[in-house]
Amino acid sequence: MNGFMYYCPVRVHFGENGVERVLPMELQQVGATVMLAYGGGSVKRTGLYDKLVGILEQAGKRVVDFGGITSNPTYEMVLRGAETVKDENVDFILAVGGGSVMDCVKIISSASKAPKDYWEMFFNDHKAITDGTPWGAVVTLSGTGSEMNGGAGITNAAKGTKATLFGTHARFAISDPTYLLTVPQKQLASGIFDNLSHCMETYFQDGDCVSDAMNEAVMHDIVRNARAWRKDPQNLELLSNLLWDSALPQSFLFGCGKRGGFQCHPIEAQLCAYTNSNHGMALAVIHPSYYRHIMKDAPEKFARFGQKVFDLDPAGKTAEALAEEAVEALASFIRDLGLDSTFTALGLNVDEEILHQVAESCAIADGVPRRLDRAEIYALLREVL
Ligand code: NZQ
Ligand code: ZN
C-alpha cells in the first residue's frame, strides 16, 4: 500500500432540521460579523435564507450579505468576496449552497488572508493558506462532497482555465437531506453521477487495498439508491443515503493507499473553461467514452467493478467480456438517470475546434490504467460530440 496522510477536520452534522438544531450552538463559537454567502437565489425561493438570517440575528450577529455566486465560480468572484471580508471585518463565513458556493467560499477564506494575489501565490509560489477566515457550510445540494475537503474548482477567465486550488476546510457542515427536495431532478442526477465519478476515478487508480473495498460498497449504494430515487424522488431515506454517499469519497478516504490522478475531471474542467458546462452532466458524457478506451488496459479491474457495482454475473465470461459489459452497464445507468450521452444532446456549444483546445490544455493523469496522449483525448471526446 502506498503511504498517505489522511486529515479531515470537518464536523459534520447530518440529519433533518440541522440548521435549527445545531447552527445556534456553532454560532456561539464565531465572531460578531458573519458573511452569508449563497448562489443565484434558490435559497431565497426555498425560505432557507430568511430562516438563516433569523437565526444569525437571534445569535446577535451582524450579517453581511454576499449572494450571486454562479455555478462554476469565477476567480473574479473570489476576489470580490475576499475584499468584502476585509472591508467589512468579517469574522466568519456561512456558505449556503452546493459545490459552487462552497468552493468559492473556501478560496475566499484563504484569499482574504493572503499577503498577495492567491492565484499567483498558489500556482507560482506553490504555497497554500489552509487557515483562512473560518467558515461553515449549509449543504443544499449533494454530489460534489465539497463540504469535506479543502479543494475548489475555480474558473479564471483571464487565463482561459478552470483549475483546482486548495484553500481552507470548513469548520462544520450541516447536511440536511430535506434541502434536496427542491433541487431540480436533472441537477440532482448530475450530482449523483459526479459522486459516482469521484469513486470511479479513485478506484481505477493504481493500487488495490481496503480503500477499494469501501469504495465498491459506496458505489453499489449510489447505484441502488439512485435507481430507487428515480421512481420515488421525494423519498427522504433515499436522499439521505445519496447525500452521505457523496460526502464519503470526498474526504479522500478512498484514495488512502492508492496512487494516481483523475483523468475525466481535468478534461471536464477545461471543457468547462471553454463552455461553462454543468460538471456532473458533462462528466456523464465523458466517462463511458474514456472507459471504452482504457478498459482493455485493466480488464480484471473493470470486470470486478461490473460485478461489485452492477451485480453482473461473471459465469462463463472472460475478464475482457465482463469489462465491456461493465462499461455498458455504466452507460445504461447514465441513461436511466436521465442524463445525456453526447455533448450535442446536452446542449453544449462545442465544435471540433473547442474539443481540440480541451485536449491540448487539460492535465494528463498518471497512475491510471494507461496514460493517454492528447490525440487520444481528442478522439474520445470527438466520439461523443
Ligand atoms: O445558484 P442557486 O440559485 O442556489 O441554484 C443552484 C444552481 O443553479 C441549484 N441549487 C442548489 N441547491 C438547491 C438548488 N436548487 C434548488 N434547491 C436547492 N436546495 O443547483 C444549481 C447547481 O449548483 P452548483 O453548486 O453549481 O452545483 P454542484 O454542487 O454540482 O457544484 C458544481 C461545482 O463544484 C465543483 C465543480 O467543478 C463545479 O464548479 N466541484 C467541487 C468539488 C470539491 N470541492 O470537492 C469536487 C467536484 O469534482 C467538482 O469539481
Ligand atoms: Zn466532480
Tab-separated table of C-alpha atoms and ligand atoms in Angstrom:
chain	number	residue	atom	x	y	z
A	1	MET	CA	0.000	0.000	0.000
A	2	ASN	CA	1.287	3.493	-0.750
A	3	GLY	CA	1.969	5.739	2.217
A	4	PHE	CA	-0.523	8.519	2.875
A	5	MET	CA	-1.531	11.382	5.132
A	6	TYR	CA	-5.230	11.457	5.977
A	7	TYR	CA	-6.770	14.557	7.517
A	8	CYS	CA	-10.426	15.574	7.584
A	9	PRO	CA	-11.158	18.193	10.233
A	10	VAL	CA	-14.817	18.890	9.325
A	11	ARG	CA	-17.544	18.442	11.945
A	12	VAL	CA	-20.499	17.014	10.043
A	13	HIS	CA	-23.984	17.497	11.443
A	14	PHE	CA	-26.181	15.144	9.450
A	15	GLY	CA	-29.952	14.930	9.575
A	16	GLU	CA	-33.236	16.773	9.372
A	17	ASN	CA	-33.674	20.236	10.926
A	18	GLY	CA	-29.908	20.563	11.156
A	19	VAL	CA	-29.902	24.346	10.944
A	20	GLU	CA	-32.398	24.713	13.782
A	21	ARG	CA	-30.684	22.044	15.882
A	22	VAL	CA	-27.026	22.974	15.637
A	23	LEU	CA	-26.432	26.357	13.997
A	24	PRO	CA	-27.131	28.381	17.184
A	25	MET	CA	-24.568	26.248	19.034
A	26	GLU	CA	-21.981	26.589	16.257
A	27	LEU	CA	-22.521	30.363	16.142
A	28	GLN	CA	-21.547	30.674	19.794
A	29	GLN	CA	-18.003	29.871	18.718
A	30	VAL	CA	-17.675	32.527	15.992
A	31	GLY	CA	-17.138	36.293	15.970
A	32	ALA	CA	-19.695	39.068	15.649
A	33	THR	CA	-19.752	39.616	11.885
A	34	VAL	CA	-20.925	36.788	9.631
A	35	MET	CA	-20.880	36.894	5.838
A	36	LEU	CA	-23.791	34.928	4.384
A	37	ALA	CA	-22.616	33.576	1.020
A	38	TYR	CA	-25.016	31.968	-1.440
A	39	GLY	CA	-25.756	31.402	-5.111
A	40	GLY	CA	-28.298	32.608	-7.624
A	41	GLY	CA	-31.376	32.712	-5.459
A	42	SER	CA	-32.627	29.178	-4.728
A	43	VAL	CA	-32.007	29.801	-1.023
A	44	LYS	CA	-34.373	32.757	-1.118
A	45	ARG	CA	-37.051	30.829	-3.034
A	46	THR	CA	-36.962	27.925	-0.568
A	47	GLY	CA	-37.186	30.164	2.507
A	48	LEU	CA	-33.819	28.986	3.849
A	49	TYR	CA	-32.300	32.455	3.540
A	50	ASP	CA	-34.898	34.059	5.820
A	51	LYS	CA	-34.535	31.224	8.312
A	52	LEU	CA	-30.755	31.660	8.446
A	53	VAL	CA	-30.903	35.435	8.792
A	54	GLY	CA	-33.346	34.936	11.682
A	55	ILE	CA	-31.003	32.504	13.455
A	56	LEU	CA	-27.994	34.777	12.864
A	57	GLU	CA	-29.797	37.833	14.208
A	58	GLN	CA	-31.095	35.876	17.163
A	59	ALA	CA	-27.464	34.976	17.917
A	60	GLY	CA	-26.596	38.690	17.845
A	61	LYS	CA	-24.544	38.599	14.651
A	62	ARG	CA	-24.138	41.372	12.119
A	63	VAL	CA	-24.982	39.843	8.724
A	64	VAL	CA	-23.034	40.794	5.596
A	65	ASP	CA	-24.931	39.651	2.516
A	66	PHE	CA	-22.863	38.050	-0.279
A	67	GLY	CA	-25.112	36.482	-2.930
A	68	GLY	CA	-24.798	35.809	-6.642
A	69	ILE	CA	-22.088	33.125	-6.668
A	70	THR	CA	-22.606	31.397	-10.008
A	71	SER	CA	-22.232	27.734	-10.885
A	72	ASN	CA	-18.599	27.108	-11.834
A	73	PRO	CA	-17.452	30.022	-9.652
A	74	THR	CA	-15.018	32.553	-11.030
A	75	TYR	CA	-11.805	33.913	-9.605
A	76	GLU	CA	-13.294	37.376	-10.050
A	77	MET	CA	-15.984	36.427	-7.518
A	78	VAL	CA	-13.317	35.043	-5.173
A	79	LEU	CA	-11.509	38.392	-5.254
A	80	ARG	CA	-14.743	40.304	-4.692
A	81	GLY	CA	-15.520	38.060	-1.710
A	82	ALA	CA	-12.048	38.459	-0.218
A	83	GLU	CA	-12.353	42.247	-0.495
A	84	THR	CA	-15.733	42.148	1.241
A	85	VAL	CA	-14.292	40.035	4.063
A	86	LYS	CA	-11.537	42.620	4.579
A	87	ASP	CA	-13.683	45.741	4.112
A	88	GLU	CA	-16.427	44.514	6.455
A	89	ASN	CA	-14.131	42.895	9.042
A	90	VAL	CA	-15.894	39.577	8.578
A	91	ASP	CA	-15.170	37.041	11.335
A	92	PHE	CA	-16.912	34.033	9.841
A	93	ILE	CA	-18.414	32.979	6.501
A	94	LEU	CA	-21.528	30.838	6.246
A	95	ALA	CA	-21.656	29.181	2.805
A	96	VAL	CA	-25.141	28.079	1.809
A	97	GLY	CA	-25.396	26.055	-1.387
A	98	GLY	CA	-23.812	23.312	-3.446
A	99	GLY	CA	-20.269	22.775	-4.672
A	100	SER	CA	-20.028	26.151	-6.381
A	101	VAL	CA	-20.791	28.229	-3.301
A	102	MET	CA	-18.642	26.064	-1.025
A	103	ASP	CA	-15.699	26.067	-3.459
A	104	CYS	CA	-15.883	29.822	-3.890
A	105	VAL	CA	-16.013	30.381	-0.130
A	106	LYS	CA	-13.060	28.128	0.731
A	107	ILE	CA	-10.873	30.181	-1.623
A	108	ILE	CA	-12.367	33.499	-0.458
A	109	SER	CA	-11.428	32.351	3.026
A	110	SER	CA	-7.782	31.823	2.065
A	111	ALA	CA	-7.502	34.780	-0.324
A	112	SER	CA	-8.770	37.108	2.415
A	113	LYS	CA	-5.668	36.263	4.469
A	114	ALA	CA	-3.178	36.102	1.608
A	115	PRO	CA	-0.327	38.646	1.546
A	116	LYS	CA	-0.557	38.732	-2.272
A	117	ASP	CA	-2.777	37.506	-5.100
A	118	TYR	CA	-3.825	33.977	-4.068
A	119	TRP	CA	-3.773	32.516	-7.590
A	120	GLU	CA	-0.163	33.654	-8.068
A	121	MET	CA	0.755	32.509	-4.581
A	122	PHE	CA	-0.784	29.071	-5.114
A	123	PHE	CA	0.445	28.311	-8.633
A	124	ASN	CA	3.717	30.283	-8.788
A	125	ASP	CA	4.975	30.116	-5.199
A	126	HIS	CA	3.335	26.704	-4.514
A	127	LYS	CA	2.018	27.957	-1.183
A	128	ALA	CA	-1.499	27.459	0.191
A	129	ILE	CA	-3.285	29.109	3.089
A	130	THR	CA	-5.266	26.487	4.983
A	131	ASP	CA	-6.267	28.602	7.981
A	132	GLY	CA	-8.053	31.490	6.326
A	133	THR	CA	-11.168	33.247	7.576
A	134	PRO	CA	-13.139	30.464	9.288
A	135	TRP	CA	-16.242	29.215	7.501
A	136	GLY	CA	-19.010	26.665	7.775
A	137	ALA	CA	-21.376	25.111	5.238
A	138	VAL	CA	-25.078	24.552	4.942
A	139	VAL	CA	-25.206	21.977	2.163
A	140	THR	CA	-28.220	22.373	-0.139
A	141	LEU	CA	-27.172	20.049	-2.954
A	142	SER	CA	-25.352	16.732	-2.864
A	143	GLY	CA	-22.824	15.333	-5.311
A	144	THR	CA	-19.582	17.263	-5.139
A	145	GLY	CA	-18.896	16.471	-1.483
A	146	SER	CA	-17.118	19.829	-1.400
A	147	GLU	CA	-18.011	20.220	2.280
A	148	MET	CA	-15.464	17.531	3.169
A	149	ASN	CA	-12.268	18.905	1.649
A	150	GLY	CA	-10.157	21.989	1.008
A	151	GLY	CA	-10.115	21.750	-2.800
A	152	ALA	CA	-12.019	24.041	-5.151
A	153	GLY	CA	-12.603	24.284	-8.896
A	154	ILE	CA	-12.286	27.938	-9.894
A	155	THR	CA	-12.634	29.379	-13.409
A	156	ASN	CA	-10.107	32.039	-14.317
A	157	ALA	CA	-11.493	33.615	-17.476
A	158	ALA	CA	-8.459	35.843	-17.981
A	159	LYS	CA	-6.222	32.776	-18.059
A	160	GLY	CA	-8.673	30.588	-20.033
A	161	THR	CA	-8.627	27.812	-17.464
A	162	LYS	CA	-10.569	26.138	-14.681
A	163	ALA	CA	-8.109	24.962	-12.071
A	164	THR	CA	-8.175	23.244	-8.698
A	165	LEU	CA	-6.847	25.370	-5.849
A	166	PHE	CA	-6.581	24.336	-2.245
A	167	GLY	CA	-7.898	26.615	0.465
A	168	THR	CA	-9.444	26.265	3.900
A	169	HIS	CA	-11.536	23.334	5.157
A	170	ALA	CA	-14.978	24.117	6.574
A	171	ARG	CA	-15.156	24.064	10.368
A	172	PHE	CA	-18.519	22.354	10.143
A	173	ALA	CA	-21.043	21.178	7.578
A	174	ILE	CA	-24.760	20.960	8.158
A	175	SER	CA	-26.128	18.285	5.826
A	176	ASP	CA	-29.908	18.145	5.907
A	177	PRO	CA	-31.442	15.823	3.292
A	178	THR	CA	-34.701	17.793	3.217
A	179	TYR	CA	-32.905	20.563	1.292
A	180	LEU	CA	-32.532	18.125	-1.615
A	181	LEU	CA	-36.314	18.027	-2.052
A	182	THR	CA	-36.293	21.292	-4.025
A	183	VAL	CA	-33.341	20.522	-6.321
A	184	PRO	CA	-34.411	20.034	-9.972
A	185	GLN	CA	-34.231	16.317	-10.822
A	186	LYS	CA	-31.686	16.656	-13.611
A	187	GLN	CA	-29.389	18.670	-11.326
A	188	LEU	CA	-29.625	16.042	-8.610
A	189	ALA	CA	-28.916	13.333	-11.212
A	190	SER	CA	-25.871	15.375	-12.216
A	191	GLY	CA	-24.721	15.363	-8.590
A	192	ILE	CA	-25.304	11.617	-8.318
A	193	PHE	CA	-23.119	10.999	-11.338
A	194	ASP	CA	-20.444	13.387	-10.047
A	195	ASN	CA	-20.421	11.381	-6.810
A	196	LEU	CA	-20.020	8.087	-8.693
A	197	SER	CA	-17.301	9.684	-10.795
A	198	HIS	CA	-15.263	10.617	-7.696
A	199	CYS	CA	-15.480	6.985	-6.611
A	200	MET	CA	-14.592	5.572	-10.041
A	201	GLU	CA	-11.731	7.956	-10.734
A	202	THR	CA	-10.195	6.869	-7.425
A	203	TYR	CA	-10.990	3.162	-7.873
A	204	PHE	CA	-9.196	2.870	-11.215
A	205	GLN	CA	-6.015	4.469	-9.883
A	206	ASP	CA	-3.023	2.217	-9.197
A	207	GLY	CA	-3.239	0.058	-6.101
A	208	ASP	CA	-5.674	-2.445	-4.681
A	209	CYS	CA	-6.359	-2.209	-0.963
A	210	VAL	CA	-9.056	-1.787	1.662
A	211	SER	CA	-9.881	1.610	0.098
A	212	ASP	CA	-11.243	-0.201	-2.960
A	213	ALA	CA	-13.422	-2.462	-0.824
A	214	MET	CA	-15.011	0.561	0.907
A	215	ASN	CA	-15.313	2.297	-2.429
A	216	GLU	CA	-17.141	-0.664	-4.011
A	217	ALA	CA	-19.675	-0.635	-1.189
A	218	VAL	CA	-20.384	3.065	-1.681
A	219	MET	CA	-20.578	2.796	-5.475
A	220	HIS	CA	-23.059	-0.064	-5.154
A	221	ASP	CA	-25.068	2.033	-2.707
A	222	ILE	CA	-25.129	5.011	-5.069
A	223	VAL	CA	-26.470	2.890	-7.931
A	224	ARG	CA	-29.070	1.167	-5.744
A	225	ASN	CA	-30.343	4.374	-4.145
A	226	ALA	CA	-30.239	6.364	-7.376
A	227	ARG	CA	-32.355	3.805	-9.229
A	228	ALA	CA	-34.879	3.796	-6.374
A	229	TRP	CA	-34.822	7.627	-6.232
A	230	ARG	CA	-35.764	7.845	-9.929
A	231	LYS	CA	-39.013	6.045	-9.056
A	232	ASP	CA	-39.560	7.855	-5.754
A	233	PRO	CA	-37.852	11.274	-5.961
A	234	GLN	CA	-39.197	12.695	-2.696
A	235	ASN	CA	-38.129	9.720	-0.545
A	236	LEU	CA	-36.036	11.175	2.290
A	237	GLU	CA	-34.375	7.878	3.178
A	238	LEU	CA	-33.003	7.569	-0.364
A	239	LEU	CA	-31.951	11.226	-0.416
A	240	SER	CA	-30.191	10.787	2.933
A	241	ASN	CA	-28.177	7.875	1.578
A	242	LEU	CA	-27.270	9.784	-1.569
A	243	LEU	CA	-26.201	12.830	0.459
A	244	TRP	CA	-23.879	10.838	2.736
A	245	ASP	CA	-22.661	8.732	-0.228
A	246	SER	CA	-21.474	11.946	-1.844
A	247	ALA	CA	-19.615	13.146	1.247
A	248	LEU	CA	-17.723	9.913	1.953
A	249	PRO	CA	-15.311	9.777	-1.016
A	250	GLN	CA	-14.662	13.496	-0.846
A	251	SER	CA	-12.813	13.327	2.443
A	252	PHE	CA	-10.419	11.448	0.129
A	253	LEU	CA	-10.718	8.381	2.350
A	254	PHE	CA	-10.862	6.033	-0.626
A	255	GLY	CA	-7.646	7.491	-2.013
A	256	CYS	CA	-5.658	6.294	1.015
A	257	GLY	CA	-3.048	3.801	-0.101
A	258	LYS	CA	-3.722	4.431	-3.796
A	259	ARG	CA	-1.585	6.307	-6.280
A	260	GLY	CA	-2.573	8.275	-9.336
A	261	GLY	CA	-4.674	11.074	-10.720
A	262	PHE	CA	-8.155	11.696	-12.075
A	263	GLN	CA	-8.483	11.851	-15.873
A	264	CYS	CA	-12.135	12.699	-16.621
A	265	HIS	CA	-12.175	15.590	-14.128
A	266	PRO	CA	-9.285	17.518	-15.747
A	267	ILE	CA	-10.886	17.017	-19.174
A	268	GLU	CA	-14.209	18.307	-17.860
A	269	ALA	CA	-12.509	21.244	-16.146
A	270	GLN	CA	-11.112	22.500	-19.441
A	271	LEU	CA	-14.384	21.804	-21.228
A	272	CYS	CA	-15.970	23.953	-18.534
A	273	ALA	CA	-13.405	26.718	-19.044
A	274	TYR	CA	-14.486	26.948	-22.700
A	275	THR	CA	-18.205	26.191	-22.426
A	276	ASN	CA	-19.301	26.649	-18.768
A	277	SER	CA	-20.542	23.036	-18.836
A	278	ASN	CA	-22.524	21.541	-15.972
A	279	HIS	CA	-19.957	19.496	-14.027
A	280	GLY	CA	-21.782	16.195	-13.419
A	281	MET	CA	-23.688	16.237	-16.719
A	282	ALA	CA	-20.514	16.693	-18.758
A	283	LEU	CA	-18.697	14.003	-16.746
A	284	ALA	CA	-21.537	11.630	-17.632
A	285	VAL	CA	-20.812	12.188	-21.332
A	286	ILE	CA	-17.039	11.786	-20.970
A	287	HIS	CA	-16.802	8.715	-18.715
A	288	PRO	CA	-18.126	5.869	-20.897
A	289	SER	CA	-16.076	7.098	-23.844
A	290	TYR	CA	-12.901	7.280	-21.718
A	291	TYR	CA	-13.528	3.831	-20.254
A	292	ARG	CA	-14.115	2.282	-23.700
A	293	HIS	CA	-10.583	3.490	-24.488
A	294	ILE	CA	-8.863	2.126	-21.378
A	295	MET	CA	-10.866	-0.937	-20.289
A	296	LYS	CA	-8.573	-3.303	-22.200
A	297	ASP	CA	-5.643	-1.975	-20.132
A	298	ALA	CA	-7.171	-3.210	-16.861
A	299	PRO	CA	-9.774	-5.840	-17.783
A	300	GLU	CA	-9.706	-7.581	-14.385
A	301	LYS	CA	-10.388	-4.338	-12.505
A	302	PHE	CA	-13.232	-3.377	-14.831
A	303	ALA	CA	-14.642	-6.894	-14.547
A	304	ARG	CA	-14.539	-6.674	-10.738
A	305	PHE	CA	-16.175	-3.224	-10.926
A	306	GLY	CA	-19.004	-4.721	-13.019
A	307	GLN	CA	-19.632	-7.481	-10.509
A	308	LYS	CA	-19.376	-5.369	-7.360
A	309	VAL	CA	-21.191	-2.259	-8.549
A	310	PHE	CA	-23.671	-3.522	-11.171
A	311	ASP	CA	-24.129	-7.101	-9.920
A	312	LEU	CA	-23.022	-8.581	-13.253
A	313	ASP	CA	-22.861	-12.369	-13.459
A	314	PRO	CA	-19.326	-13.494	-14.343
A	315	ALA	CA	-20.284	-17.083	-15.215
A	316	GLY	CA	-18.646	-18.265	-18.409
A	317	LYS	CA	-17.250	-14.841	-19.324
A	318	THR	CA	-13.689	-13.697	-19.899
A	319	ALA	CA	-12.428	-10.669	-17.971
A	320	GLU	CA	-12.426	-8.717	-21.248
A	321	ALA	CA	-16.073	-9.552	-21.982
A	322	LEU	CA	-17.112	-8.688	-18.434
A	323	ALA	CA	-15.155	-5.417	-18.579
A	324	GLU	CA	-17.031	-4.425	-21.730
A	325	GLU	CA	-20.335	-5.357	-20.114
A	326	ALA	CA	-19.416	-3.234	-17.074
A	327	VAL	CA	-18.801	-0.126	-19.166
A	328	GLU	CA	-22.094	-0.644	-20.999
A	329	ALA	CA	-23.845	-1.107	-17.628
A	330	LEU	CA	-22.421	2.260	-16.619
A	331	ALA	CA	-23.673	3.862	-19.853
A	332	SER	CA	-27.095	2.341	-19.250
A	333	PHE	CA	-27.125	3.679	-15.655
A	334	ILE	CA	-26.377	7.147	-17.024
A	335	ARG	CA	-29.358	6.889	-19.380
A	336	ASP	CA	-31.538	5.645	-16.509
A	337	LEU	CA	-30.577	8.743	-14.537
A	338	GLY	CA	-31.968	10.840	-17.388
A	339	LEU	CA	-28.536	12.210	-18.289
A	340	ASP	CA	-27.267	12.727	-21.833
A	341	SER	CA	-24.607	10.761	-23.652
A	342	THR	CA	-23.359	13.352	-26.180
A	343	PHE	CA	-22.324	16.989	-25.872
A	344	THR	CA	-24.872	17.909	-28.534
A	345	ALA	CA	-27.726	16.257	-26.625
A	346	LEU	CA	-26.526	18.099	-23.526
A	347	GLY	CA	-26.930	21.350	-25.445
A	348	LEU	CA	-23.294	22.366	-25.128
A	349	ASN	CA	-21.977	24.839	-27.616
A	350	VAL	CA	-18.971	22.773	-28.714
A	351	ASP	CA	-17.312	22.008	-32.016
A	352	GLU	CA	-14.199	20.141	-33.110
A	353	GLU	CA	-12.051	23.230	-32.565
A	354	ILE	CA	-13.116	23.519	-28.920
A	355	LEU	CA	-12.550	19.799	-28.383
A	356	HIS	CA	-9.031	20.232	-29.766
A	357	GLN	CA	-8.409	23.086	-27.321
A	358	VAL	CA	-9.710	20.977	-24.431
A	359	ALA	CA	-7.480	18.050	-25.404
A	360	GLU	CA	-4.462	20.336	-25.786
A	361	SER	CA	-4.909	22.140	-22.460
A	362	CYS	CA	-6.181	19.545	-19.957
A	363	ALA	CA	-3.948	17.828	-17.431
A	364	ILE	CA	-2.971	14.247	-18.251
A	365	ALA	CA	-3.095	11.713	-15.422
A	366	ASP	CA	-0.541	9.124	-14.418
A	367	GLY	CA	-1.325	6.182	-12.164
A	368	VAL	CA	-4.349	5.228	-14.279
A	369	PRO	CA	-4.652	2.046	-16.373
A	370	ARG	CA	-2.937	3.810	-19.284
A	371	ARG	CA	-1.580	7.337	-19.681
A	372	LEU	CA	-3.338	8.916	-22.658
A	373	ASP	CA	-1.816	11.221	-25.225
A	374	ARG	CA	-3.577	14.351	-26.449
A	375	ALA	CA	-4.627	12.812	-29.773
A	376	GLU	CA	-6.481	10.050	-27.932
A	377	ILE	CA	-8.163	12.540	-25.602
A	378	TYR	CA	-9.389	14.422	-28.660
A	379	ALA	CA	-10.575	11.142	-30.216
A	380	LEU	CA	-12.563	10.073	-27.167
A	381	LEU	CA	-14.212	13.493	-26.967
A	382	ARG	CA	-14.965	13.536	-30.715
A	383	GLU	CA	-16.717	10.170	-30.363
A	384	VAL	CA	-19.338	11.742	-28.081
A	385	LEU	CA	-19.720	15.114	-29.836
B	1	NZQ	O1	-27.394	29.151	-7.512
B	1	NZQ	P1	-28.684	28.692	-6.918
B	1	NZQ	O2	-29.826	29.568	-7.247
B	1	NZQ	O3	-28.562	28.399	-5.457
B	1	NZQ	O4	-29.080	27.301	-7.650
B	1	NZQ	C1	-28.236	26.173	-7.670
B	1	NZQ	C2	-27.548	26.002	-9.034
B	1	NZQ	O5	-28.316	26.554	-10.062
B	1	NZQ	C3	-29.087	24.944	-7.578
B	1	NZQ	N1	-29.389	24.529	-6.211
B	1	NZQ	C4	-28.527	24.248	-5.215
B	1	NZQ	N2	-29.185	23.835	-4.125
B	1	NZQ	C5	-30.512	23.868	-4.428
B	1	NZQ	C6	-30.639	24.313	-5.760
B	1	NZQ	N3	-31.841	24.467	-6.358
B	1	NZQ	C7	-32.938	24.160	-5.625
B	1	NZQ	N4	-32.893	23.694	-4.361
B	1	NZQ	C8	-31.694	23.540	-3.731
B	1	NZQ	N5	-31.663	23.027	-2.477
B	1	NZQ	O6	-28.309	23.923	-8.200
B	1	NZQ	C9	-27.561	24.504	-9.256
B	1	NZQ	C10	-26.165	23.906	-9.275
B	1	NZQ	O7	-25.448	24.276	-8.117
B	1	NZQ	P2	-23.856	24.106	-8.053
B	1	NZQ	O8	-23.399	24.429	-6.701
B	1	NZQ	O9	-23.235	24.827	-9.209
B	1	NZQ	O10	-23.695	22.528	-8.368
B	1	NZQ	P3	-22.697	21.480	-7.803
B	1	NZQ	O11	-22.976	21.191	-6.382
B	1	NZQ	O12	-22.719	20.361	-8.765
B	1	NZQ	O13	-21.276	22.208	-7.857
B	1	NZQ	C11	-20.522	22.273	-9.042
B	1	NZQ	C12	-19.169	22.882	-8.763
B	1	NZQ	O14	-18.444	22.101	-7.808
B	1	NZQ	C13	-17.123	21.832	-8.313
B	1	NZQ	C14	-17.338	21.799	-9.808
B	1	NZQ	O15	-16.135	21.964	-10.504
B	1	NZQ	C15	-18.316	22.944	-10.020
B	1	NZQ	O16	-17.646	24.170	-10.135
B	1	NZQ	N6	-16.584	20.615	-7.693
B	1	NZQ	C16	-16.088	20.681	-6.436
B	1	NZQ	C17	-15.504	19.601	-5.817
B	1	NZQ	C18	-14.890	19.681	-4.484
B	1	NZQ	N7	-14.627	20.861	-3.959
B	1	NZQ	O17	-14.593	18.666	-3.843
B	1	NZQ	C19	-15.405	18.290	-6.474
B	1	NZQ	C20	-16.151	18.194	-7.759
B	1	NZQ	O18	-15.446	17.279	-8.574
B	1	NZQ	C21	-16.316	19.463	-8.503
B	1	NZQ	O19	-15.158	19.755	-9.242
B	2	ZN	ZN	-16.581	16.058	-9.558
